[in-house]
Amino acid sequence: MSPTSTLRRGWHDEAIWLLYLAGLLPAAWQFYLGATGNLGADPVKTFELFLGFWAVRFLVLTLAISPLREIFGLNLIRYRRALGLLCFYYVLFHFTVYLVLDQEMALHAVIADVMKRPFIMLGMAGFALLVPLAVTSNSLSIRRLGKNWLRLHRLIYLVALCGGLHFYLATKVLSPQQYIYLTLLSLLLVYRIARPTLKRRKKSGIRKQRQHVPSAAVN
Amino acid sequence: SAPISAAKTDYTVAEKLTPRNDVTTYNNFYEFGLDKSDPSRNSASFKPLPWTIKVDGMVARPTTFGFDDIMKMFPPQERVYRMRCVEAWSMVIPWDGFPLAALLDKVEPLGSAKYVAFETVVRPDEMPGQKGLFQSLAWPYIEGLRLDEARHLLTILAVGIYGETLPNQNGAPIRLVVPWKYGFKGIKSIVRISLTEKQPSNTWNTTAPNEYGFYANVNPNVPHPRWSQATERRIGSSGFFSSNRIPTEIFNGYGDEVASLYNGMDLKANF
């Protein structure tokens, strides 16, 4: 039993809205600090990095939902859409600050950066791949796309790969925080690769159990 | 910090100074942490005095200078220089210091000396970035210059900024300033200077040879692998909505003085 299922059905929507609100609060607060001249000597860069960091945090949370359910039986699936969208919003803000405040809309410089530098290229690819996921993050799309919706949303693993590499390449010397988030991202991706094997083992394990205790097989 | 009386010089640029508060809170000094704000926050327990600098290697008179002797022997001058970081931001800083050439003259470099190697202090107890699990670089931080670069009159050892002794986060008590090179060449808290025949290694070059060279001359035409060097963000003059991105000049605008040092040299290969 997940703890959330004890909430009355009507409260789930409120919890999700609260999550959006809490999730956007860091960006709003940092924006306020920047706009009022309280973000240090290099406010644009500070804001840009801050947004990127929070995008990674929400990416990790989004990817953690399935393993939490499958390994620990903790079902938070109804919050996954909000977490994924928060990740997308932070990437969008991150890109907007890079384009508007950092590069001051110098499109030729931005395009040259994207074409030439793997670091920027990977970030941009991650952003581009997130767009179709964000656009189809609604109940209508889920109904319309059916099985293809699941296929499409596997793109999140590619997003994680591009975003993770972009995050890794951002600095030459990794900070402890970067080590932590890169480790989490790697573990979450490795879990996806290992999942089919884990499932097969689990199934065969159950079958063996049943063979040993034939009476348990009777429903 | 104590006041320094520095003689005015013609070595000045007619650009708006970066506010002192920005110069002292936005620093790369990995000995105190990786964040720009770490050096100002984590350097309070660093004790810059007493201090000595050992000058040795291929010199006729190897000498260990006490900091007080240095202040007496080499009266500081004010130098207002542009400072261009390899990370594509820049400042305009009023340094107080003296030409490195003056110090080199005292120790009489031998004819065979071709390079100058520099070394930063190692004090894990006073520098939190030098201890613990996540050590960012191999200590000590080391840098190097060709002898003619080191002897150039623009090259100074700074002992102050804004008319006061150097704050710890800016490389107290004495650091190198080479205004036509990227900021990482400006090694801080120097304890040793050695004259050598072979090109010395420098920390960032050994850490990432494809990204940081030995020369590290400011050059808008040679991009860093991860970003362009064509423009820079001028710190301090900018607000949140006016980041003040300006074009980067070759040799950081000091080409008239230093371009001749590199005649016939491929600046792309020797980045």
CSV table of C-alpha atoms in Angstrom, one decimal, chain A residues 30-31 34-35 39-47 101-104 113 117-120 169-176 179, chain B residues 22 25-26 30 34 89 134 136-137 204 207-208 211-212 223-228 233 235-236 238-245:
chain,number,residue,atom,x,y,z
A,30,GLN,CA,16.2,33.0,-7.7
A,31,PHE,CA,14.7,35.2,-10.4
A,34,GLY,CA,18.6,38.3,-9.7
A,35,ALA,CA,16.2,41.1,-10.7
A,39,LEU,CA,22.7,37.3,-7.0
A,40,GLY,CA,26.4,38.3,-6.7
A,41,ALA,CA,28.9,39.5,-9.2
A,42,ASP,CA,27.7,37.4,-12.2
A,43,PRO,CA,23.9,37.1,-11.7
A,44,VAL,CA,23.1,35.8,-15.2
A,45,LYS,CA,25.6,32.9,-15.0
A,46,THR,CA,24.5,32.1,-11.4
A,47,PHE,CA,20.9,31.9,-12.5
A,101,LEU,CA,20.3,37.0,-20.8
A,102,ASP,CA,23.6,35.3,-21.4
A,103,GLN,CA,24.1,35.4,-25.2
A,104,GLU,CA,21.8,38.5,-25.5
A,113,ASP,CA,28.0,27.0,-30.4
A,117,ARG,CA,30.7,22.3,-29.3
A,118,PRO,CA,29.6,18.8,-28.1
A,119,PHE,CA,28.9,20.3,-24.7
A,120,ILE,CA,26.2,22.7,-26.0
A,169,LEU,CA,30.9,18.4,-19.4
A,170,ALA,CA,29.9,21.7,-17.8
A,171,THR,CA,32.9,21.8,-15.5
A,172,LYS,CA,36.4,20.3,-15.8
A,173,VAL,CA,36.5,19.6,-12.1
A,174,LEU,CA,33.4,17.9,-10.7
A,175,SER,CA,32.0,19.1,-7.4
A,176,PRO,CA,30.7,16.7,-4.8
A,179,TYR,CA,29.3,13.4,-8.4
B,22,ASP,CA,32.8,41.9,-6.9
B,25,THR,CA,33.6,37.7,-3.8
B,26,TYR,CA,33.8,36.3,-7.3
B,30,TYR,CA,40.2,26.0,-5.8
B,34,LEU,CA,35.0,25.3,-6.4
B,89,TRP,CA,34.2,36.8,-18.0
B,134,PHE,CA,37.0,15.4,-3.4
B,136,SER,CA,39.8,19.1,-7.3
B,137,LEU,CA,43.4,19.5,-8.5
B,204,TRP,CA,45.5,23.4,-15.8
B,207,THR,CA,44.7,18.6,-15.9
B,208,ALA,CA,43.1,19.1,-19.3
B,211,GLU,CA,41.5,22.8,-23.1
B,212,TYR,CA,44.3,24.7,-21.4
B,223,PRO,CA,37.8,28.9,-28.9
B,224,HIS,CA,37.8,26.8,-25.8
B,225,PRO,CA,36.5,23.3,-26.7
B,226,ARG,CA,33.4,23.9,-24.6
B,227,TRP,CA,32.7,27.6,-25.4
B,228,SER,CA,33.6,30.5,-27.7
B,233,ARG,CA,30.8,39.2,-19.8
B,235,ILE,CA,31.5,41.6,-14.3
B,236,GLY,CA,30.2,44.4,-12.2
B,238,SER,CA,26.3,44.4,-15.6
B,239,GLY,CA,22.9,43.8,-14.1
B,240,PHE,CA,20.6,40.9,-14.4
B,241,PHE,CA,19.0,42.3,-17.6
B,242,SER,CA,22.1,43.8,-19.1
B,243,SER,CA,24.8,41.2,-19.0
B,244,ASN,CA,27.1,43.5,-20.9
B,245,ARG,CA,28.7,41.1,-23.3
